[in-house]
Amino acid sequence: MSADALAHTCPPRDCADCRLRRNDAFTAVTPQQLAFIESFRSGTVAVPAGAAVIREHVSNGKLFTLYAGWAFRYKTLSDGRRQILNFVLPGDLVGLQQEFGDDAAHGVEAVTDCALCVFAGERLWDLFRAEPRLGYDITWLSARGESFVDENLLTAGQRNATERVAMLLIHLYRRLERIGLVEDARVPFPINQQHIADALGLSLVHTNKTLRRLAKLGLHEIAQGRLRLPNPRALERVAEYYDLPPRRVPLL
């Protein structure tokens, strides 16, 4: 689907038409809260695959909720080496970190064509003041993002290559499962081995060997941009992945 087509998947005016809000993965809001979110939203944007949603070290001042597609947050070094911080999936909020600095401390790049809802960062205080419950939701999302960073740090610091790859696969699978994107026991998986290597701090060669090793063990299958896990529980044991019962996630 092209970026132009995706732009029209974001409801242009009425947030009540939002497809994500009909998903049980996300918390419900009151009519008053929904009206505020609608007034808070400044528009929608379509970003084609490979383009920047947020440019690293550039002032932006906007918040985004990913409505459709995949993206990732990243930081780079001066020689071009890149660390992917986390993958952004539908319903995720990005850009909040910019509120605490003059420029974007990280970049966000589209993996696939993406459609996003746009919010003005300078109005964030209005949200906390007018709708404290929505302010709490943003705080909760921020804490959830921090927990992802903690888990990624544990992965990079202590897990071996097999455990790292297993962790990434099961974590993304469970996130996609929660938002209803499992079909025929498969989930969309548009990222490539370079993305995986950059997310896990592995070389491309090591990433390739590890993926092939896990595939030979029958723990995953990646084909035609989709991921299948024949035995998710076994992959969880390899990764030492302990997930809590899913709870609904706030959606801005």
PDB file of C-alpha atoms in Angstrom:
ATOM      1  CA  MET A   1       0.000   0.000   0.000  1.00  0.00           C
ATOM      2  CA  SER A   2       1.403   3.422  -0.932  1.00  0.00           C
ATOM      3  CA  ALA A   3       1.974   6.229   1.557  1.00  0.00           C
ATOM      4  CA  ASP A   4      -0.755   8.257  -0.147  1.00  0.00           C
ATOM      5  CA  ALA A   5      -3.228   5.423   0.350  1.00  0.00           C
ATOM      6  CA  LEU A   6      -2.173   4.981   3.953  1.00  0.00           C
ATOM      7  CA  ALA A   7      -2.814   8.670   4.657  1.00  0.00           C
ATOM      8  CA  HIS A   8      -6.514   8.050   4.165  1.00  0.00           C
ATOM      9  CA  THR A   9      -6.530   5.204   6.688  1.00  0.00           C
ATOM     10  CA  CYS A  10      -6.106   7.813   9.455  1.00  0.00           C
ATOM     11  CA  PRO A  11      -9.575   9.267  10.107  1.00  0.00           C
ATOM     12  CA  PRO A  12      -9.139  12.842   8.821  1.00  0.00           C
ATOM     13  CA  ARG A  13     -11.465  14.474  11.343  1.00  0.00           C
ATOM     14  CA  ASP A  14     -13.424  12.165  13.622  1.00  0.00           C
ATOM     15  CA  CYS A  15     -11.314  10.144  16.075  1.00  0.00           C
ATOM     16  CA  ALA A  16     -14.418   8.049  16.816  1.00  0.00           C
ATOM     17  CA  ASP A  17     -13.812   6.420  13.410  1.00  0.00           C
ATOM     18  CA  CYS A  18     -10.334   5.270  14.471  1.00  0.00           C
ATOM     19  CA  ARG A  19      -9.885   1.598  13.635  1.00  0.00           C
ATOM     20  CA  LEU A  20      -7.428   1.139  16.512  1.00  0.00           C
ATOM     21  CA  ARG A  21     -10.001   2.334  19.049  1.00  0.00           C
ATOM     22  CA  ARG A  22     -12.188  -0.619  18.161  1.00  0.00           C
ATOM     23  CA  ASN A  23      -9.338  -2.953  19.155  1.00  0.00           C
ATOM     24  CA  ASP A  24      -9.624  -4.508  22.618  1.00  0.00           C
ATOM     25  CA  ALA A  25      -5.880  -4.086  23.089  1.00  0.00           C
ATOM     26  CA  PHE A  26      -6.380  -0.383  23.819  1.00  0.00           C
ATOM     27  CA  THR A  27      -8.103   1.302  26.747  1.00  0.00           C
ATOM     28  CA  ALA A  28     -11.459   2.948  26.173  1.00  0.00           C
ATOM     29  CA  VAL A  29     -11.878   6.694  26.629  1.00  0.00           C
ATOM     30  CA  THR A  30     -14.887   8.790  27.573  1.00  0.00           C
ATOM     31  CA  PRO A  31     -16.651  10.940  24.956  1.00  0.00           C
ATOM     32  CA  GLN A  32     -15.116  14.000  26.629  1.00  0.00           C
ATOM     33  CA  GLN A  33     -11.614  12.554  26.439  1.00  0.00           C
ATOM     34  CA  LEU A  34     -12.133  11.545  22.826  1.00  0.00           C
ATOM     35  CA  ALA A  35     -13.264  15.073  21.969  1.00  0.00           C
ATOM     36  CA  PHE A  36     -10.133  16.474  23.601  1.00  0.00           C
ATOM     37  CA  ILE A  37      -7.886  14.056  21.700  1.00  0.00           C
ATOM     38  CA  GLU A  38      -9.588  15.119  18.485  1.00  0.00           C
ATOM     39  CA  SER A  39      -8.963  18.804  19.285  1.00  0.00           C
ATOM     40  CA  PHE A  40      -5.396  18.019  20.362  1.00  0.00           C
ATOM     41  CA  ARG A  41      -4.572  16.267  17.093  1.00  0.00           C
ATOM     42  CA  SER A  42      -3.189  18.696  14.520  1.00  0.00           C
ATOM     43  CA  GLY A  43      -3.422  16.424  11.502  1.00  0.00           C
ATOM     44  CA  THR A  44      -2.204  13.228   9.867  1.00  0.00           C
ATOM     45  CA  VAL A  45       0.870  12.410   7.830  1.00  0.00           C
ATOM     46  CA  ALA A  46       1.927   9.645   5.469  1.00  0.00           C
ATOM     47  CA  VAL A  47       5.599   8.638   5.474  1.00  0.00           C
ATOM     48  CA  PRO A  48       6.949   6.265   2.807  1.00  0.00           C
ATOM     49  CA  ALA A  49       9.167   3.313   3.669  1.00  0.00           C
ATOM     50  CA  GLY A  50      12.753   4.377   4.380  1.00  0.00           C
ATOM     51  CA  ALA A  51      11.885   8.023   5.064  1.00  0.00           C
ATOM     52  CA  ALA A  52      12.231   9.897   8.353  1.00  0.00           C
ATOM     53  CA  VAL A  53       9.334  10.430  10.724  1.00  0.00           C
ATOM     54  CA  ILE A  54      11.656  12.315  13.113  1.00  0.00           C
ATOM     55  CA  ARG A  55      15.146  13.366  12.065  1.00  0.00           C
ATOM     56  CA  GLU A  56      17.905  12.810  14.581  1.00  0.00           C
ATOM     57  CA  HIS A  57      19.347  16.029  16.106  1.00  0.00           C
ATOM     58  CA  VAL A  58      16.722  18.189  14.376  1.00  0.00           C
ATOM     59  CA  SER A  59      14.087  20.179  16.242  1.00  0.00           C
ATOM     60  CA  ASN A  60      10.623  18.834  15.544  1.00  0.00           C
ATOM     61  CA  GLY A  61       8.226  19.651  18.378  1.00  0.00           C
ATOM     62  CA  LYS A  62       5.606  17.075  17.347  1.00  0.00           C
ATOM     63  CA  LEU A  63       4.242  13.882  18.832  1.00  0.00           C
ATOM     64  CA  PHE A  64       3.046  11.016  16.657  1.00  0.00           C
ATOM     65  CA  THR A  65       0.824   7.998  17.136  1.00  0.00           C
ATOM     66  CA  LEU A  66       1.560   5.322  14.565  1.00  0.00           C
ATOM     67  CA  TYR A  67      -1.734   4.334  12.992  1.00  0.00           C
ATOM     68  CA  ALA A  68      -0.516   1.863  10.368  1.00  0.00           C
ATOM     69  CA  GLY A  69       2.839   0.417   9.347  1.00  0.00           C
ATOM     70  CA  TRP A  70       6.167  -0.233  11.096  1.00  0.00           C
ATOM     71  CA  ALA A  71       8.931   2.160  12.148  1.00  0.00           C
ATOM     72  CA  PHE A  72      11.913   2.168  14.491  1.00  0.00           C
ATOM     73  CA  ARG A  73      13.649   4.569  16.874  1.00  0.00           C
ATOM     74  CA  TYR A  74      17.416   4.796  16.510  1.00  0.00           C
ATOM     75  CA  LYS A  75      20.597   6.666  17.398  1.00  0.00           C
ATOM     76  CA  THR A  76      23.751   6.863  15.291  1.00  0.00           C
ATOM     77  CA  LEU A  77      27.438   7.494  15.856  1.00  0.00           C
ATOM     78  CA  SER A  78      29.548   9.871  13.757  1.00  0.00           C
ATOM     79  CA  ASP A  79      30.843   7.027  11.559  1.00  0.00           C
ATOM     80  CA  GLY A  80      27.320   5.909  10.689  1.00  0.00           C
ATOM     81  CA  ARG A  81      26.994   2.979  13.069  1.00  0.00           C
ATOM     82  CA  ARG A  82      23.362   2.696  14.132  1.00  0.00           C
ATOM     83  CA  GLN A  83      21.654   1.348  17.212  1.00  0.00           C
ATOM     84  CA  ILE A  84      17.967   0.563  16.848  1.00  0.00           C
ATOM     85  CA  LEU A  85      16.390   1.359  20.209  1.00  0.00           C
ATOM     86  CA  ASN A  86      13.003  -0.229  19.607  1.00  0.00           C
ATOM     87  CA  PHE A  87      10.486  -1.013  16.905  1.00  0.00           C
ATOM     88  CA  VAL A  88       7.353   1.131  16.661  1.00  0.00           C
ATOM     89  CA  LEU A  89       4.076  -0.676  15.993  1.00  0.00           C
ATOM     90  CA  PRO A  90       0.488   0.563  15.479  1.00  0.00           C
ATOM     91  CA  GLY A  91      -0.802   2.425  18.528  1.00  0.00           C
ATOM     92  CA  ASP A  92       2.670   3.439  19.763  1.00  0.00           C
ATOM     93  CA  LEU A  93       3.379   7.059  20.695  1.00  0.00           C
ATOM     94  CA  VAL A  94       6.708   8.571  19.601  1.00  0.00           C
ATOM     95  CA  GLY A  95       8.348  11.958  20.001  1.00  0.00           C
ATOM     96  CA  LEU A  96       7.786  12.469  23.725  1.00  0.00           C
ATOM     97  CA  GLN A  97      11.518  12.572  24.452  1.00  0.00           C
ATOM     98  CA  GLN A  98      11.825  15.760  22.390  1.00  0.00           C
ATOM     99  CA  GLU A  99       9.970  17.644  25.117  1.00  0.00           C
ATOM    100  CA  PHE A 100      13.083  17.447  27.285  1.00  0.00           C
ATOM    101  CA  GLY A 101      15.611  18.870  24.838  1.00  0.00           C
ATOM    102  CA  ASP A 102      15.958  21.394  22.015  1.00  0.00           C
ATOM    103  CA  ASP A 103      16.540  18.766  19.330  1.00  0.00           C
ATOM    104  CA  ALA A 104      15.432  15.190  18.762  1.00  0.00           C
ATOM    105  CA  ALA A 105      17.758  12.929  20.755  1.00  0.00           C
ATOM    106  CA  HIS A 106      16.938  10.057  18.422  1.00  0.00           C
ATOM    107  CA  GLY A 107      15.537   9.521  14.958  1.00  0.00           C
ATOM    108  CA  VAL A 108      12.474   7.578  13.861  1.00  0.00           C
ATOM    109  CA  GLU A 109      12.491   5.925  10.439  1.00  0.00           C
ATOM    110  CA  ALA A 110       9.669   4.168   8.602  1.00  0.00           C
ATOM    111  CA  VAL A 111      10.291   0.496   7.833  1.00  0.00           C
ATOM    112  CA  THR A 112       7.141   0.283   5.700  1.00  0.00           C
ATOM    113  CA  ASP A 113       4.784   2.938   4.403  1.00  0.00           C
ATOM    114  CA  CYS A 114       3.372   4.522   7.544  1.00  0.00           C
ATOM    115  CA  ALA A 115       0.324   6.583   8.477  1.00  0.00           C
ATOM    116  CA  LEU A 116       0.532   8.654  11.662  1.00  0.00           C
ATOM    117  CA  CYS A 117      -1.621  11.006  13.686  1.00  0.00           C
ATOM    118  CA  VAL A 118       0.215  14.240  14.559  1.00  0.00           C
ATOM    119  CA  PHE A 119      -0.018  16.218  17.818  1.00  0.00           C
ATOM    120  CA  ALA A 120       1.572  19.575  18.679  1.00  0.00           C
ATOM    121  CA  GLY A 121       4.158  19.068  21.391  1.00  0.00           C
ATOM    122  CA  GLU A 122       3.735  22.583  22.775  1.00  0.00           C
ATOM    123  CA  ARG A 123       0.155  21.719  23.762  1.00  0.00           C
ATOM    124  CA  LEU A 124       1.201  18.802  25.941  1.00  0.00           C
ATOM    125  CA  TRP A 125       0.817  20.831  29.133  1.00  0.00           C
ATOM    126  CA  ASP A 126      -2.742  21.717  28.066  1.00  0.00           C
ATOM    127  CA  LEU A 127      -3.488  17.995  27.955  1.00  0.00           C
ATOM    128  CA  PHE A 128      -2.159  17.384  31.479  1.00  0.00           C
ATOM    129  CA  ARG A 129      -4.108  20.358  32.796  1.00  0.00           C
ATOM    130  CA  ALA A 130      -7.416  19.736  31.017  1.00  0.00           C
ATOM    131  CA  GLU A 131      -7.473  15.911  31.041  1.00  0.00           C
ATOM    132  CA  PRO A 132      -5.349  14.528  33.920  1.00  0.00           C
ATOM    133  CA  ARG A 133      -6.370  10.975  33.103  1.00  0.00           C
ATOM    134  CA  LEU A 134      -4.913  11.316  29.598  1.00  0.00           C
ATOM    135  CA  GLY A 135      -1.821  12.845  31.200  1.00  0.00           C
ATOM    136  CA  TYR A 136      -1.526   9.747  33.369  1.00  0.00           C
ATOM    137  CA  ASP A 137      -1.888   7.613  30.242  1.00  0.00           C
ATOM    138  CA  ILE A 138       1.069   9.397  28.643  1.00  0.00           C
ATOM    139  CA  THR A 139       3.092   8.878  31.820  1.00  0.00           C
ATOM    140  CA  TRP A 140       2.162   5.175  31.708  1.00  0.00           C
ATOM    141  CA  LEU A 141       3.255   4.930  28.069  1.00  0.00           C
ATOM    142  CA  SER A 142       6.544   6.608  28.957  1.00  0.00           C
ATOM    143  CA  ALA A 143       7.126   4.115  31.794  1.00  0.00           C
ATOM    144  CA  ARG A 144       6.271   1.240  29.450  1.00  0.00           C
ATOM    145  CA  GLY A 145       8.817   2.550  26.959  1.00  0.00           C
ATOM    146  CA  GLU A 146      11.406   2.680  29.740  1.00  0.00           C
ATOM    147  CA  SER A 147      10.674  -0.958  30.603  1.00  0.00           C
ATOM    148  CA  PHE A 148      11.360  -1.863  26.952  1.00  0.00           C
ATOM    149  CA  VAL A 149      14.702  -0.049  27.173  1.00  0.00           C
ATOM    150  CA  ASP A 150      15.523  -1.925  30.405  1.00  0.00           C
ATOM    151  CA  GLU A 151      14.807  -5.241  28.727  1.00  0.00           C
ATOM    152  CA  ASN A 152      16.892  -4.263  25.696  1.00  0.00           C
ATOM    153  CA  LEU A 153      19.791  -3.331  27.977  1.00  0.00           C
ATOM    154  CA  LEU A 154      19.572  -6.724  29.692  1.00  0.00           C
ATOM    155  CA  THR A 155      19.516  -8.394  26.289  1.00  0.00           C
ATOM    156  CA  ALA A 156      22.554  -6.506  24.983  1.00  0.00           C
ATOM    157  CA  GLY A 157      24.499  -6.846  28.226  1.00  0.00           C
ATOM    158  CA  GLN A 158      23.817 -10.421  29.320  1.00  0.00           C
ATOM    159  CA  ARG A 159      22.044 -12.541  26.722  1.00  0.00           C
ATOM    160  CA  ASN A 160      24.059 -14.498  24.171  1.00  0.00           C
ATOM    161  CA  ALA A 161      23.339 -14.252  20.449  1.00  0.00           C
ATOM    162  CA  THR A 162      20.792 -17.082  20.409  1.00  0.00           C
ATOM    163  CA  GLU A 163      18.957 -15.644  23.391  1.00  0.00           C
ATOM    164  CA  ARG A 164      19.026 -12.134  21.867  1.00  0.00           C
ATOM    165  CA  VAL A 165      17.447 -13.204  18.593  1.00  0.00           C
ATOM    166  CA  ALA A 166      14.930 -15.417  20.374  1.00  0.00           C
ATOM    167  CA  MET A 167      13.993 -12.502  22.631  1.00  0.00           C
ATOM    168  CA  LEU A 168      13.444 -10.134  19.710  1.00  0.00           C
ATOM    169  CA  LEU A 169      11.303 -12.628  17.805  1.00  0.00           C
ATOM    170  CA  ILE A 170       9.053 -13.558  20.727  1.00  0.00           C
ATOM    171  CA  HIS A 171       8.752  -9.966  21.974  1.00  0.00           C
ATOM    172  CA  LEU A 172       7.639  -8.644  18.588  1.00  0.00           C
ATOM    173  CA  TYR A 173       5.333 -11.627  18.053  1.00  0.00           C
ATOM    174  CA  ARG A 174       3.590 -11.050  21.395  1.00  0.00           C
ATOM    175  CA  ARG A 175       3.239  -7.304  20.750  1.00  0.00           C
ATOM    176  CA  LEU A 176       1.688  -7.959  17.345  1.00  0.00           C
ATOM    177  CA  GLU A 177      -0.531 -10.681  18.783  1.00  0.00           C
ATOM    178  CA  ARG A 178      -1.931  -8.249  21.343  1.00  0.00           C
ATOM    179  CA  ILE A 179      -3.068  -5.817  18.674  1.00  0.00           C
ATOM    180  CA  GLY A 180      -4.737  -8.519  16.632  1.00  0.00           C
ATOM    181  CA  LEU A 181      -2.244  -8.890  13.797  1.00  0.00           C
ATOM    182  CA  VAL A 182      -1.907 -12.676  13.954  1.00  0.00           C
ATOM    183  CA  GLU A 183      -3.355 -14.404  10.893  1.00  0.00           C
ATOM    184  CA  ASP A 184      -2.961 -18.136  10.278  1.00  0.00           C
ATOM    185  CA  ALA A 185      -0.448 -18.243  13.166  1.00  0.00           C
ATOM    186  CA  ARG A 186       1.683 -15.661  11.351  1.00  0.00           C
ATOM    187  CA  VAL A 187       2.399 -11.982  11.966  1.00  0.00           C
ATOM    188  CA  PRO A 188       3.737  -9.282   9.635  1.00  0.00           C
ATOM    189  CA  PHE A 189       7.530  -9.136   9.775  1.00  0.00           C
ATOM    190  CA  PRO A 190       8.887  -6.529   7.342  1.00  0.00           C
ATOM    191  CA  ILE A 191      12.264  -6.036   9.037  1.00  0.00           C
ATOM    192  CA  ASN A 192      15.422  -7.528   7.548  1.00  0.00           C
ATOM    193  CA  GLN A 193      18.553  -9.047   9.068  1.00  0.00           C
ATOM    194  CA  GLN A 194      20.320  -5.670   9.155  1.00  0.00           C
ATOM    195  CA  HIS A 195      17.502  -4.271  11.292  1.00  0.00           C
ATOM    196  CA  ILE A 196      17.834  -7.243  13.640  1.00  0.00           C
ATOM    197  CA  ALA A 197      21.618  -6.861  13.830  1.00  0.00           C
ATOM    198  CA  ASP A 198      21.335  -3.137  14.574  1.00  0.00           C
ATOM    199  CA  ALA A 199      18.739  -3.793  17.273  1.00  0.00           C
ATOM    200  CA  LEU A 200      20.748  -6.513  19.001  1.00  0.00           C
ATOM    201  CA  GLY A 201      24.343  -5.284  18.668  1.00  0.00           C
ATOM    202  CA  LEU A 202      25.354  -8.253  16.520  1.00  0.00           C
ATOM    203  CA  SER A 203      27.238  -8.433  13.248  1.00  0.00           C
ATOM    204  CA  LEU A 204      25.204  -9.210  10.150  1.00  0.00           C
ATOM    205  CA  VAL A 205      27.044 -12.546   9.749  1.00  0.00           C
ATOM    206  CA  HIS A 206      26.365 -13.538  13.364  1.00  0.00           C
ATOM    207  CA  THR A 207      22.719 -12.546  13.001  1.00  0.00           C
ATOM    208  CA  ASN A 208      22.341 -14.674   9.867  1.00  0.00           C
ATOM    209  CA  LYS A 209      23.937 -17.724  11.511  1.00  0.00           C
ATOM    210  CA  THR A 210      21.800 -17.365  14.620  1.00  0.00           C
ATOM    211  CA  LEU A 211      18.561 -17.055  12.661  1.00  0.00           C
ATOM    212  CA  ARG A 212      19.462 -20.143  10.636  1.00  0.00           C
ATOM    213  CA  ARG A 213      20.286 -22.064  13.837  1.00  0.00           C
ATOM    214  CA  LEU A 214      16.910 -21.224  15.395  1.00  0.00           C
ATOM    215  CA  ALA A 215      15.134 -22.092  12.142  1.00  0.00           C
ATOM    216  CA  LYS A 216      16.830 -25.510  12.048  1.00  0.00           C
ATOM    217  CA  LEU A 217      15.588 -26.116  15.582  1.00  0.00           C
ATOM    218  CA  GLY A 218      12.072 -25.452  14.296  1.00  0.00           C
ATOM    219  CA  LEU A 219      11.585 -22.366  16.470  1.00  0.00           C
ATOM    220  CA  HIS A 220      10.722 -19.860  13.757  1.00  0.00           C
ATOM    221  CA  GLU A 221       9.963 -19.464  10.090  1.00  0.00           C
ATOM    222  CA  ILE A 222      10.287 -16.185   8.185  1.00  0.00           C
ATOM    223  CA  ALA A 223       8.899 -16.163   4.658  1.00  0.00           C
ATOM    224  CA  GLN A 224       7.333 -13.543   2.382  1.00  0.00           C
ATOM    225  CA  GLY A 225       7.503 -10.846   5.037  1.00  0.00           C
ATOM    226  CA  ARG A 226       5.732 -12.884   7.707  1.00  0.00           C
ATOM    227  CA  LEU A 227       6.909 -14.595  10.891  1.00  0.00           C
ATOM    228  CA  ARG A 228       5.591 -17.912  12.173  1.00  0.00           C
ATOM    229  CA  LEU A 229       6.500 -19.389  15.554  1.00  0.00           C
ATOM    230  CA  PRO A 230       5.653 -23.123  15.589  1.00  0.00           C
ATOM    231  CA  ASN A 231       6.336 -23.335  19.333  1.00  0.00           C
ATOM    232  CA  PRO A 232       6.222 -19.893  21.012  1.00  0.00           C
ATOM    233  CA  ARG A 233       6.613 -21.377  24.501  1.00  0.00           C
ATOM    234  CA  ALA A 234       9.877 -23.065  23.518  1.00  0.00           C
ATOM    235  CA  LEU A 235      11.187 -19.786  22.113  1.00  0.00           C
ATOM    236  CA  GLU A 236      10.173 -18.050  25.353  1.00  0.00           C
ATOM    237  CA  ARG A 237      12.236 -20.570  27.322  1.00  0.00           C
ATOM    238  CA  VAL A 238      15.282 -19.956  25.117  1.00  0.00           C
ATOM    239  CA  ALA A 239      14.956 -16.191  25.575  1.00  0.00           C
ATOM    240  CA  GLU A 240      13.958 -16.399  29.262  1.00  0.00           C
ATOM    241  CA  TYR A 241      10.993 -14.258  28.325  1.00  0.00           C
ATOM    242  CA  TYR A 242       8.541 -13.853  31.172  1.00  0.00           C
ATOM    243  CA  ASP A 243       5.521 -11.871  30.068  1.00  0.00           C
ATOM    244  CA  LEU A 244       2.817 -10.632  32.387  1.00  0.00           C
ATOM    245  CA  PRO A 245      -0.861 -11.131  31.477  1.00  0.00           C
ATOM    246  CA  PRO A 246      -1.666  -8.517  28.816  1.00  0.00           C
ATOM    247  CA  ARG A 247      -3.393  -5.345  29.911  1.00  0.00           C
ATOM    248  CA  ARG A 248      -4.987  -2.712  27.755  1.00  0.00           C
ATOM    249  CA  VAL A 249      -2.676   0.024  26.533  1.00  0.00           C
ATOM    250  CA  PRO A 250      -3.571   3.734  26.380  1.00  0.00           C
ATOM    251  CA  LEU A 251      -3.996   5.187  22.901  1.00  0.00           C
ATOM    252  CA  LEU A 252      -3.547   8.872  22.116  1.00  0.00           C
TER     253      LEU A 252
END
